[in-house]
Amino acid sequence: MVPVEPDRQRSPIDSPDSPVSPQSESQGGLSGPASPSALILLPDTEEQDLYDLESDDDESDDECDSQLEVQRLPIPPLGNALVFLYLLSPYLRLGALYITDGGDPISLRYGLLTLMFAASLSTFCRHLWFMLGRYLRKFTFEDILIEAFVRGRGQGRQHIFARCIISSAVALFRVLLAAMYFRDSVNSVLQLVPEDMRSFSLLYISAFLGFFVLVLSIPNTVAAKPVIYASTLSTTSYLAWLIAVSHANATGSLGPVTSWPQRGILWIIYSSIVFACTTTLTVPLSASLTGSLVVWPVKQHRTRRFKLLNISSTVLATLLMLPLVAFASLRAINLSGRTLATPSSVLVPILRATTISLAIPSIIVSTPMPRFLHMGHCRPPTTPVKFFYVLSAVLLSLASPSVANTIRDLTLVLACSGTFLLPALTHVTIHYLRRPLAIVVPQEPHPVAASPRSTIAGSRSASRPSVDPLLQRKERYLQRRRLGKRLLWDVGIWLVLIPTCICAFIWAAGCLLGKW
């Protein structure tokens, strides 16, 4: 083995096995016992690029402990078609259906710009989660957050408490989201019931729908066939609903309905468009796609595969939501008397209820079990926990209009924060407030927070006196290279994503305080 120059990229001639290696010719004595320099064999870490969309990945990362990684995946390995389905289906759910439900008339230009901008940010944040998971080598959402916001490593009390908080917060959000879906599904079915029988039918419809969702939510993973079939039928039902609504708008078969669902303070058409672009399950889905390459190796690289699936699903969902934005801008909706113009056809409410209700099982199945329920070695069965989730969602869906408004506003804030703001804060914390992960220098057992000015300064502090100077120079060079390739993401986060989130929260605070 021979020392590798820090400012050179490795090539076949620099291989330690090459008889014509320039290092071996110029420094032949270094390989002997009297050499003052340590003998170092550096891996091809220059080729690993975690933030470049167009570069190749280091395939050697998957060869180490591959079977163990597959066993640790929160979702079993999935093929491209199923990953595409779960990336597409969150767009074609309640948020898209809300676009045509009501609100002040909007301009077609501003509506399309809002849709394009929200969809672009959603794609950006999805790939950001994917890259953060690859950089930290984490498979779950809570592992990434713990790595970013909890000091220290291992399974100490801080980590256990943080996991309990994160899992409980995610479970609360999923239950609130499922309650919204239950309430809208029941309201859609109630449109077909005579008005004098609606109060009597409400409990029976809610109970039947809750039992139906519970049966489909028994599996422990979204890779199970019942959940896959339900998500596929939900997406198909959305397409049929879109066709029915388009036909109703083209023929003018619209009639006033006085039973439109209650909304919260923050719900307007623009916020409905943004809510339609919120997604979940990005981290486990990307890890599941990674695991599929271990089980079924292919020639395509992981980053390019996920990028293709991410962009294609977002583009297709945007095209399927464009007609809804056009319908919302072309219709003048009078909300002074709580009336809403909706298609009077029987098919539209049925397709709407089918689309929403079949989307609930994937939400319940992907809801994590709070960590405090299985602290220690005993893990309770998942079926009672899912029954508790479904029962809680059904009961919340039957709440009074004022409580329902609060639930909708809180769910909107949580969904937008988790999709847009949280990945930005996680990226900033990991790369500006945390010490960068070493590339070739061995990591110290107790890392210390680095200066937020740059990751280069952190890499200098990471160097220990006992580490060979060649490794230190190599580490600094690779950290600069990584920082340069991350500049595009930093610009997008600091100049676009974070300012947009700040403006959105200022608007939300003003609405809640009644300022505008």
PDB file of N, CA, C and O in Angstrom, residues 19 37 114 121 180 328 379 501:
ATOM      1  N   PRO A  19       1.940  -2.013 -11.189  1.00  0.00           N
ATOM      2  CA  PRO A  19       3.409  -2.002 -11.182  1.00  0.00           C
ATOM      3  C   PRO A  19       3.992  -0.693 -11.674  1.00  0.00           C
ATOM      4  O   PRO A  19       5.166  -0.440 -11.496  1.00  0.00           O
ATOM      5  N   SER A  37       6.176   7.998   7.029  1.00  0.00           N
ATOM      6  CA  SER A  37       4.741   8.227   6.828  1.00  0.00           C
ATOM      7  C   SER A  37       3.988   6.929   7.012  1.00  0.00           C
ATOM      8  O   SER A  37       4.480   5.859   6.661  1.00  0.00           O
ATOM      9  N   THR A 114     -49.787  28.888  -7.850  1.00  0.00           N
ATOM     10  CA  THR A 114     -49.745  28.259  -6.527  1.00  0.00           C
ATOM     11  C   THR A 114     -49.552  26.761  -6.637  1.00  0.00           C
ATOM     12  O   THR A 114     -48.759  26.160  -5.893  1.00  0.00           O
ATOM     13  N   LEU A 121     -42.006  22.661  -4.647  1.00  0.00           N
ATOM     14  CA  LEU A 121     -41.456  22.572  -3.293  1.00  0.00           C
ATOM     15  C   LEU A 121     -41.640  21.181  -2.705  1.00  0.00           C
ATOM     16  O   LEU A 121     -40.765  20.679  -1.983  1.00  0.00           O
ATOM     17  N   MET A 180     -60.334  13.688   9.608  1.00  0.00           N
ATOM     18  CA  MET A 180     -60.797  14.528   8.507  1.00  0.00           C
ATOM     19  C   MET A 180     -61.338  13.683   7.360  1.00  0.00           C
ATOM     20  O   MET A 180     -62.379  13.998   6.764  1.00  0.00           O
ATOM     21  N   ALA A 328     -62.296  25.815 -10.145  1.00  0.00           N
ATOM     22  CA  ALA A 328     -62.422  26.718  -9.004  1.00  0.00           C
ATOM     23  C   ALA A 328     -62.327  28.175  -9.423  1.00  0.00           C
ATOM     24  O   ALA A 328     -62.932  29.051  -8.785  1.00  0.00           O
ATOM     25  N   ARG A 379     -43.815  -5.953  23.623  1.00  0.00           N
ATOM     26  CA  ARG A 379     -44.445  -5.140  22.592  1.00  0.00           C
ATOM     27  C   ARG A 379     -45.905  -5.577  22.461  1.00  0.00           C
ATOM     28  O   ARG A 379     -46.190  -6.735  22.166  1.00  0.00           O
ATOM     29  N   CYS A 501     -41.929  29.444   3.997  1.00  0.00           N
ATOM     30  CA  CYS A 501     -42.550  28.941   5.225  1.00  0.00           C
ATOM     31  C   CYS A 501     -42.805  30.073   6.213  1.00  0.00           C
ATOM     32  O   CYS A 501     -43.855  30.103   6.883  1.00  0.00           O
TER      33      CYS A 501
END
